[in-house]
mmCIF file of C-alpha atoms and ligand atoms in Angstrom:
data_model
loop_
_atom_site.group_PDB
_atom_site.id
_atom_site.type_symbol
_atom_site.label_atom_id
_atom_site.label_comp_id
_atom_site.label_asym_id
_atom_site.label_seq_id
_atom_site.Cartn_x
_atom_site.Cartn_y
_atom_site.Cartn_z
ATOM 1 C CA UNK A 18 66.111 146.667 -20.234
ATOM 2 C CA UNK A 19 65.483 150.129 -18.704
ATOM 3 C CA UNK A 20 68.333 152.630 -18.807
ATOM 4 C CA UNK A 21 70.250 153.041 -15.583
ATOM 5 C CA UNK A 22 70.534 156.515 -14.096
ATOM 6 C CA UNK A 23 74.281 156.958 -13.741
ATOM 7 C CA UNK A 24 77.159 159.427 -13.864
ATOM 8 C CA UNK A 25 80.766 158.664 -14.750
ATOM 9 C CA UNK A 26 83.842 160.895 -14.574
ATOM 10 C CA UNK A 27 87.518 160.750 -15.376
ATOM 11 C CA UNK A 28 90.068 160.229 -12.588
ATOM 12 C CA UNK A 29 89.752 159.716 -8.865
ATOM 13 C CA UNK A 30 88.578 163.256 -8.176
ATOM 14 C CA UNK A 31 85.575 162.243 -10.285
ATOM 15 C CA UNK A 32 84.230 160.577 -7.125
ATOM 16 C CA UNK A 33 83.596 163.938 -5.445
ATOM 17 C CA UNK A 34 82.343 165.466 -8.705
ATOM 18 C CA UNK A 35 79.939 162.544 -9.183
ATOM 19 C CA UNK A 36 78.444 163.192 -5.742
ATOM 20 C CA UNK A 37 77.461 166.719 -6.779
ATOM 21 C CA UNK A 38 75.999 165.384 -10.023
ATOM 22 C CA UNK A 39 74.139 162.639 -8.159
ATOM 23 C CA UNK A 40 72.507 165.190 -5.842
ATOM 24 C CA UNK A 41 70.649 166.263 -9.009
ATOM 25 C CA UNK A 42 70.300 162.935 -10.858
ATOM 26 C CA UNK A 43 69.092 161.086 -7.747
ATOM 27 C CA UNK A 44 66.200 163.561 -7.412
ATOM 28 C CA UNK A 45 65.059 162.998 -10.986
ATOM 29 C CA UNK A 46 66.924 166.108 -12.199
ATOM 30 C CA UNK A 47 68.365 166.722 -15.636
ATOM 31 C CA UNK A 48 71.656 165.308 -16.889
ATOM 32 C CA UNK A 49 72.733 168.727 -18.190
ATOM 33 C CA UNK A 50 72.339 170.303 -14.726
ATOM 34 C CA UNK A 51 74.085 167.299 -13.182
ATOM 35 C CA UNK A 52 77.218 167.454 -15.345
ATOM 36 C CA UNK A 53 77.524 171.213 -14.862
ATOM 37 C CA UNK A 54 77.233 170.866 -11.072
ATOM 38 C CA UNK A 55 79.694 167.972 -11.093
ATOM 39 C CA UNK A 56 82.311 169.750 -13.201
ATOM 40 C CA UNK A 57 82.180 172.768 -10.889
ATOM 41 C CA UNK A 58 83.568 170.690 -8.001
ATOM 42 C CA UNK A 59 87.153 170.236 -9.285
ATOM 43 C CA UNK A 60 86.998 173.720 -10.858
ATOM 44 C CA UNK A 61 86.683 175.166 -7.355
ATOM 45 C CA UNK A 62 89.160 172.747 -5.763
ATOM 46 C CA UNK A 63 92.404 174.667 -5.241
ATOM 47 C CA UNK A 64 94.318 171.425 -4.749
ATOM 48 C CA UNK A 65 93.461 170.291 -8.242
ATOM 49 C CA UNK A 66 96.164 171.694 -10.506
ATOM 50 C CA UNK A 67 94.594 170.682 -13.815
ATOM 51 C CA UNK A 68 91.118 172.179 -13.572
ATOM 52 C CA UNK A 69 89.743 175.650 -12.815
ATOM 53 C CA UNK A 70 91.139 177.865 -10.065
ATOM 54 C CA UNK A 71 94.446 176.524 -8.771
ATOM 55 C CA UNK A 72 95.265 175.077 -12.195
ATOM 56 C CA UNK A 73 98.874 175.325 -13.342
ATOM 57 C CA UNK A 74 99.515 178.252 -15.673
ATOM 58 C CA UNK A 75 100.935 178.399 -19.173
ATOM 59 C CA UNK A 76 104.562 179.145 -20.033
ATOM 60 C CA UNK A 77 103.964 182.838 -19.322
ATOM 61 C CA UNK A 78 102.362 182.296 -15.921
ATOM 62 C CA UNK A 79 98.783 182.800 -17.098
ATOM 63 C CA UNK A 80 96.028 180.367 -16.102
ATOM 64 C CA UNK A 81 93.771 179.753 -19.116
ATOM 65 C CA UNK A 82 90.810 177.400 -19.027
ATOM 66 C CA UNK A 83 89.108 175.242 -21.669
ATOM 67 C CA UNK A 84 85.634 173.737 -21.200
ATOM 68 C CA UNK A 85 82.696 172.325 -23.112
ATOM 69 C CA UNK A 86 79.204 171.012 -22.432
ATOM 70 C CA UNK A 87 76.782 169.103 -24.658
ATOM 71 C CA UNK A 88 73.305 167.589 -24.393
ATOM 72 C CA UNK A 89 71.498 164.718 -26.092
ATOM 73 C CA UNK A 90 69.926 166.977 -28.721
ATOM 74 C CA UNK A 91 73.277 168.169 -30.016
ATOM 75 C CA UNK A 92 73.142 171.520 -28.248
ATOM 76 C CA UNK A 93 76.632 172.497 -27.146
ATOM 77 C CA UNK A 94 78.747 175.364 -25.893
ATOM 78 C CA UNK A 95 82.414 175.866 -25.139
ATOM 79 C CA UNK A 96 85.072 178.335 -24.048
ATOM 80 C CA UNK A 97 88.761 178.217 -24.926
ATOM 81 C CA UNK A 98 91.699 180.010 -23.309
ATOM 82 C CA UNK A 99 89.377 181.714 -20.831
ATOM 83 C CA UNK A 100 91.151 183.754 -18.147
ATOM 84 C CA UNK A 101 90.018 184.931 -14.700
ATOM 85 C CA UNK A 102 86.787 182.911 -14.348
ATOM 86 C CA UNK A 103 86.780 179.783 -12.169
ATOM 87 C CA UNK A 104 83.677 178.091 -13.522
ATOM 88 C CA UNK A 105 84.512 177.778 -17.192
ATOM 89 C CA UNK A 106 81.895 175.015 -17.516
ATOM 90 C CA UNK A 107 79.115 177.426 -16.522
ATOM 91 C CA UNK A 108 80.372 179.992 -19.038
ATOM 92 C CA UNK A 109 80.336 177.216 -21.673
ATOM 93 C CA UNK A 110 76.712 176.508 -20.786
ATOM 94 C CA UNK A 111 75.841 180.191 -21.180
ATOM 95 C CA UNK A 112 77.492 180.177 -24.615
ATOM 96 C CA UNK A 113 75.233 177.248 -25.486
ATOM 97 C CA UNK A 114 72.036 178.727 -24.105
ATOM 98 C CA UNK A 115 72.401 182.462 -24.596
ATOM 99 C CA UNK A 116 74.339 182.927 -27.837
ATOM 100 C CA UNK A 117 73.910 181.661 -31.396
ATOM 101 C CA UNK A 118 77.520 180.331 -31.171
ATOM 102 C CA UNK A 119 79.264 177.189 -29.979
ATOM 103 C CA UNK A 120 82.757 178.349 -29.001
ATOM 104 C CA UNK A 121 84.081 181.634 -27.599
ATOM 105 C CA UNK A 122 87.820 182.100 -27.116
ATOM 106 C CA UNK A 123 90.259 184.299 -25.204
ATOM 107 C CA UNK A 124 89.344 187.933 -24.541
ATOM 108 C CA UNK A 125 85.921 187.510 -26.161
ATOM 109 C CA UNK A 126 85.113 184.600 -23.862
ATOM 110 C CA UNK A 127 86.126 186.667 -20.828
ATOM 111 C CA UNK A 128 84.126 189.679 -22.030
ATOM 112 C CA UNK A 129 81.057 187.481 -22.471
ATOM 113 C CA UNK A 130 81.520 185.884 -19.035
ATOM 114 C CA UNK A 131 81.762 189.280 -17.341
ATOM 115 C CA UNK A 132 78.685 190.508 -19.219
ATOM 116 C CA UNK A 133 76.890 187.428 -17.915
ATOM 117 C CA UNK A 134 77.769 188.407 -14.350
ATOM 118 C CA UNK A 135 80.663 186.031 -13.669
ATOM 119 C CA UNK A 136 83.205 187.399 -11.208
ATOM 120 C CA UNK A 137 86.719 188.314 -12.355
ATOM 121 C CA UNK A 138 89.220 186.445 -10.196
ATOM 122 C CA UNK A 139 92.896 185.722 -9.967
ATOM 123 C CA UNK A 140 93.116 181.992 -10.777
ATOM 124 C CA UNK A 141 96.840 181.675 -10.073
ATOM 125 C CA UNK A 142 97.163 180.416 -6.503
ATOM 126 C CA UNK A 143 100.442 180.880 -4.588
ATOM 127 C CA UNK A 144 101.052 177.123 -4.849
ATOM 128 C CA UNK A 145 100.620 177.085 -8.639
ATOM 129 C CA UNK A 146 102.754 180.237 -8.927
ATOM 130 C CA UNK A 147 105.497 178.525 -6.963
ATOM 131 C CA UNK A 148 105.301 175.415 -9.164
ATOM 132 C CA UNK A 149 105.570 177.656 -12.249
ATOM 133 C CA UNK A 150 108.677 179.392 -10.871
ATOM 134 C CA UNK A 151 110.164 175.980 -10.144
ATOM 135 C CA UNK A 152 109.435 174.920 -13.743
ATOM 136 C CA UNK A 153 110.983 178.128 -15.102
ATOM 137 C CA UNK A 154 114.367 176.992 -13.773
ATOM 138 C CA UNK A 155 114.555 174.449 -16.588
ATOM 139 C CA UNK A 156 111.596 175.573 -18.737
ATOM 140 C CA UNK A 157 111.683 172.122 -20.244
ATOM 141 C CA UNK A 158 108.346 171.284 -21.831
ATOM 142 C CA UNK A 159 107.242 167.707 -22.018
ATOM 143 C CA UNK A 160 103.699 166.573 -21.172
ATOM 144 C CA UNK A 161 103.842 164.275 -18.176
ATOM 145 C CA UNK A 162 101.933 161.005 -18.295
ATOM 146 C CA UNK A 163 98.889 161.130 -16.008
ATOM 147 C CA UNK A 164 99.709 164.774 -15.420
ATOM 148 C CA UNK A 165 100.673 164.682 -11.804
ATOM 149 C CA UNK A 166 100.980 162.109 -9.085
ATOM 150 C CA UNK A 167 100.840 163.523 -5.609
ATOM 151 C CA UNK A 168 101.790 161.352 -2.698
ATOM 152 C CA UNK A 169 99.502 161.612 0.279
ATOM 153 C CA UNK A 170 101.242 158.894 2.255
ATOM 154 C CA UNK A 171 98.657 156.854 4.097
ATOM 155 C CA UNK A 172 95.555 158.043 2.240
ATOM 156 C CA UNK A 173 94.272 160.656 -0.172
ATOM 157 C CA UNK A 174 91.902 163.484 0.817
ATOM 158 C CA UNK A 175 89.121 161.554 -0.941
ATOM 159 C CA UNK A 176 89.639 158.787 1.581
ATOM 160 C CA UNK A 177 90.845 156.446 -1.131
ATOM 161 C CA UNK A 178 92.886 153.508 0.025
ATOM 162 C CA UNK A 179 95.853 154.235 -2.235
ATOM 163 C CA UNK A 180 98.158 157.051 -1.202
ATOM 164 C CA UNK A 181 98.483 158.487 -4.706
ATOM 165 C CA UNK A 182 96.248 160.962 -6.394
ATOM 166 C CA UNK A 183 96.324 161.600 -10.120
ATOM 167 C CA UNK A 184 95.091 164.948 -11.252
ATOM 168 C CA UNK A 185 94.000 165.745 -14.754
ATOM 169 C CA UNK A 186 91.125 167.027 -16.868
ATOM 170 C CA UNK A 187 87.630 166.137 -15.742
ATOM 171 C CA UNK A 188 85.286 164.694 -18.335
ATOM 172 C CA UNK A 189 81.832 163.707 -17.101
ATOM 173 C CA UNK A 190 78.939 161.824 -18.728
ATOM 174 C CA UNK A 191 75.490 161.385 -17.203
ATOM 175 C CA UNK A 192 72.225 159.658 -18.009
ATOM 176 C CA UNK A 193 69.147 160.938 -16.181
ATOM 177 C CA UNK A 194 65.792 159.416 -15.206
ATOM 178 C CA UNK A 195 64.243 160.914 -18.351
ATOM 179 C CA UNK A 196 66.639 158.830 -20.448
ATOM 180 C CA UNK A 197 68.628 161.917 -21.512
ATOM 181 C CA UNK A 198 72.386 162.024 -21.779
ATOM 182 C CA UNK A 199 74.693 164.991 -21.268
ATOM 183 C CA UNK A 200 78.434 165.538 -20.994
ATOM 184 C CA UNK A 201 80.884 168.115 -19.680
ATOM 185 C CA UNK A 202 84.625 168.566 -19.882
ATOM 186 C CA UNK A 203 86.760 171.206 -18.131
ATOM 187 C CA UNK A 204 90.497 171.768 -17.695
ATOM 188 C CA UNK A 205 93.329 174.239 -17.317
ATOM 189 C CA UNK A 206 95.029 172.217 -20.048
ATOM 190 C CA UNK A 207 98.603 171.074 -20.162
ATOM 191 C CA UNK A 208 100.754 172.841 -17.586
ATOM 192 C CA UNK A 209 103.356 175.208 -19.094
ATOM 193 C CA UNK A 210 101.694 175.158 -22.531
ATOM 194 C CA UNK A 211 102.358 178.000 -24.975
ATOM 195 C CA UNK A 212 100.153 180.994 -24.300
ATOM 196 C CA UNK A 213 97.105 180.662 -26.548
ATOM 197 C CA UNK A 214 97.325 176.892 -26.839
ATOM 198 C CA UNK A 215 93.894 175.265 -26.927
ATOM 199 C CA UNK A 216 93.505 171.587 -26.131
ATOM 200 C CA UNK A 217 90.871 169.011 -26.960
ATOM 201 C CA UNK A 218 88.539 169.771 -24.053
ATOM 202 C CA UNK A 219 86.617 172.695 -25.632
ATOM 203 C CA UNK A 220 86.562 171.137 -29.108
ATOM 204 C CA UNK A 221 83.254 169.396 -29.725
ATOM 205 C CA UNK A 222 84.031 165.962 -31.181
ATOM 206 C CA UNK A 223 87.524 165.905 -29.673
ATOM 207 C CA UNK A 224 87.338 166.257 -25.879
ATOM 208 C CA UNK A 225 83.584 165.709 -25.702
ATOM 209 C CA UNK A 226 80.760 164.412 -27.847
ATOM 210 C CA UNK A 227 77.200 163.373 -27.052
ATOM 211 C CA UNK A 228 74.567 161.902 -29.347
ATOM 212 C CA UNK A 229 71.269 161.084 -27.678
ATOM 213 C CA UNK A 230 70.644 158.179 -30.052
ATOM 214 C CA UNK A 231 73.922 156.482 -29.194
ATOM 215 C CA UNK A 232 75.879 157.737 -26.200
ATOM 216 C CA UNK A 233 78.616 160.114 -25.139
ATOM 217 C CA UNK A 234 82.390 160.172 -24.852
ATOM 218 C CA UNK A 235 85.058 162.363 -23.293
ATOM 219 C CA UNK A 236 88.827 162.338 -23.100
ATOM 220 C CA UNK A 237 91.838 163.173 -20.993
ATOM 221 C CA UNK A 238 95.534 163.296 -21.752
ATOM 222 C CA UNK A 239 97.496 164.903 -24.574
ATOM 223 C CA UNK A 240 94.813 166.982 -26.265
ATOM 224 C CA UNK A 241 96.694 167.353 -29.539
ATOM 225 C CA UNK A 242 96.385 163.606 -30.178
ATOM 226 C CA UNK A 243 92.688 163.685 -29.373
ATOM 227 C CA UNK A 244 92.061 166.608 -31.732
ATOM 228 C CA UNK A 245 94.019 164.910 -34.534
ATOM 229 C CA UNK A 246 91.843 161.826 -34.253
ATOM 230 C CA UNK A 247 88.486 163.550 -33.547
ATOM 231 C CA UNK A 248 88.578 161.172 -30.597
ATOM 232 C CA UNK A 249 85.278 161.543 -28.758
ATOM 233 C CA UNK A 250 83.296 161.710 -31.995
ATOM 234 C CA UNK A 251 85.052 158.545 -33.118
ATOM 235 C CA UNK A 252 84.148 156.741 -29.879
ATOM 236 C CA UNK A 253 80.474 157.675 -30.298
ATOM 237 C CA UNK A 254 80.461 156.600 -33.952
ATOM 238 C CA UNK A 255 82.035 153.260 -33.018
ATOM 239 C CA UNK A 256 79.279 152.731 -30.441
ATOM 240 C CA UNK A 257 76.742 153.580 -33.154
ATOM 241 C CA UNK A 258 78.187 150.713 -35.187
ATOM 242 C CA UNK A 259 77.532 148.337 -32.314
ATOM 243 C CA UNK A 260 80.690 148.468 -30.189
ATOM 244 C CA UNK A 261 80.339 148.514 -26.416
ATOM 245 C CA UNK A 262 81.664 151.647 -24.655
ATOM 246 C CA UNK A 263 84.820 149.759 -23.666
ATOM 247 C CA UNK A 264 85.434 148.408 -27.181
ATOM 248 C CA UNK A 265 84.834 151.825 -28.717
ATOM 249 C CA UNK A 266 87.308 153.520 -26.355
ATOM 250 C CA UNK A 267 89.882 150.800 -27.063
ATOM 251 C CA UNK A 268 89.589 151.222 -30.824
ATOM 252 C CA UNK A 269 89.926 155.025 -30.584
ATOM 253 C CA UNK A 270 93.041 154.636 -28.429
ATOM 254 C CA UNK A 271 94.523 152.078 -30.850
ATOM 255 C CA UNK A 272 94.055 154.474 -33.774
ATOM 256 C CA UNK A 273 96.264 157.004 -31.996
ATOM 257 C CA UNK A 274 98.860 154.369 -31.136
ATOM 258 C CA UNK A 275 98.936 152.988 -34.705
ATOM 259 C CA UNK A 276 99.643 156.435 -36.107
ATOM 260 C CA UNK A 277 102.433 157.056 -33.585
ATOM 261 C CA UNK A 278 104.157 153.704 -33.152
ATOM 262 C CA UNK A 279 107.423 155.334 -32.052
ATOM 263 C CA UNK A 280 106.140 157.939 -29.607
ATOM 264 C CA UNK A 281 102.893 156.444 -28.300
ATOM 265 C CA UNK A 282 104.771 154.916 -25.375
ATOM 266 C CA UNK A 283 105.519 158.388 -24.054
ATOM 267 C CA UNK A 284 102.039 159.890 -24.135
ATOM 268 C CA UNK A 285 98.810 159.321 -22.302
ATOM 269 C CA UNK A 286 95.339 159.548 -23.791
ATOM 270 C CA UNK A 287 92.299 158.080 -22.082
ATOM 271 C CA UNK A 288 88.701 157.881 -23.274
ATOM 272 C CA UNK A 289 85.590 157.412 -21.153
ATOM 273 C CA UNK A 290 82.248 156.523 -22.769
ATOM 274 C CA UNK A 291 78.648 155.911 -21.758
ATOM 275 C CA UNK A 292 75.990 154.518 -24.061
ATOM 276 C CA UNK A 293 72.342 155.473 -23.957
ATOM 277 C CA UNK A 294 71.587 152.489 -21.700
ATOM 278 C CA UNK A 295 74.004 153.887 -19.123
ATOM 279 C CA UNK A 296 76.749 151.308 -19.716
ATOM 280 C CA UNK A 297 80.186 152.768 -19.078
ATOM 281 C CA UNK A 298 83.607 151.864 -20.458
ATOM 282 C CA UNK A 299 87.092 153.321 -20.748
ATOM 283 C CA UNK A 300 90.498 152.644 -22.250
ATOM 284 C CA UNK A 301 93.868 154.418 -22.203
ATOM 285 C CA UNK A 302 97.291 154.262 -23.829
ATOM 286 C CA UNK A 303 99.102 153.992 -20.487
ATOM 287 C CA UNK A 304 98.184 152.398 -17.192
ATOM 288 C CA UNK A 305 97.121 154.800 -14.448
ATOM 289 C CA UNK A 306 93.898 156.179 -15.902
ATOM 290 C CA UNK A 307 90.985 155.639 -13.540
ATOM 291 C CA UNK A 308 87.334 156.613 -13.733
ATOM 292 C CA UNK A 309 84.619 157.088 -11.146
ATOM 293 C CA UNK A 310 81.092 155.735 -11.567
ATOM 294 C CA UNK A 311 78.087 156.612 -9.430
ATOM 295 C CA UNK A 312 74.564 155.165 -9.523
ATOM 296 C CA UNK A 313 71.851 154.171 -7.052
ATOM 297 C CA UNK A 314 73.715 150.953 -6.195
ATOM 298 C CA UNK A 315 77.253 152.213 -5.792
ATOM 299 C CA UNK A 316 78.015 155.851 -5.181
ATOM 300 C CA UNK A 317 81.804 155.819 -5.065
ATOM 301 C CA UNK A 318 83.122 153.212 -7.487
ATOM 302 C CA UNK A 319 86.611 153.904 -8.827
ATOM 303 C CA UNK A 320 87.733 151.660 -11.668
ATOM 304 C CA UNK A 321 91.102 151.332 -13.383
ATOM 305 C CA UNK A 322 90.879 151.664 -17.159
ATOM 306 C CA UNK A 323 92.587 148.991 -19.220
ATOM 307 C CA UNK A 324 95.457 150.199 -21.331
ATOM 308 C CA UNK A 325 97.551 149.373 -24.370
ATOM 309 C CA UNK A 326 100.875 149.196 -22.474
HETATM 310 C C1 SD4 B 416 94.461 169.101 -22.731
HETATM 311 N N1 SD4 B 416 93.332 167.007 -22.393
HETATM 312 O O1 SD4 B 416 94.376 170.310 -22.598
HETATM 313 C C2 SD4 B 416 93.675 168.253 -21.790
HETATM 314 C C3 SD4 B 416 94.407 168.215 -20.498
HETATM 315 C C4 SD4 B 416 94.716 166.940 -19.916
HETATM 316 O O2 SD4 B 416 96.628 165.807 -19.178
HETATM 317 O O3 SD4 B 416 93.926 166.032 -19.850
HETATM 318 N N2 SD4 B 416 95.981 166.887 -19.482
HETATM 319 O O4 SD4 B 416 95.178 168.560 -23.568
#
């Protein structure tokens, strides 16, 4: 059966991101261009407090971004703890295409971005600054399940029927008309993290992995758990052994839960996977993880992932 041209993203804001990716995929464009364009949408969205500009800062009030991008041939690039540049995903792509390296971090990542012509910006919006000052009153650090639930009353800005909007890392996987897969992942990481903390999103094999022979996977949630389990690589390897995307995500989630029987109830990790036929699946520890799928038939599907609890 021929592969289906399709893009899938984590969370409800993946719907808008998918539209930008589809503008490229629908014209016969490349998956790599599509996932970069898609990831840039929440990066620029000031209302999204987990990705790009407008993201919540670390414990010291600094916004630091993590991002990675990977294609079907195993080419990949990433930035970690990048300050002052909104489109971390585009910097990650430059690392992939214009350096002999895979991952640049901190000041070196910023220096490279500026050399590449990216604009230096203040990423801390007044709203995020206010939320940080509010947090400083207790300075109690505990990752919140599904990051943030904002109540929009009658309907969300995306026009979704439910009044709630979850905001978290965006991971995106796409299959193009040439049969090529690509993936992208971008985030401001856990709010109020220690300065210098790097999550799973820029770690190839943790927050993102793509293998053109098999498929791709990406993750959201508590990055430390995903790094410990080499989560996205595991999902891809499970698909290689014959699991469907859904089964592979479920098994990767269960590995985390089995290792943390006492605390797994308090953390969220979600995986999203796409195989090389364009089939999509997801699974999470907790309920509440949703993913958006867009293809020629349905442009704005939003599906709830199944979960352990
Ligand atoms: C991280 N996985 O930095 C990312 C962020 C995230 O809920 O998804 N937060 O750990």
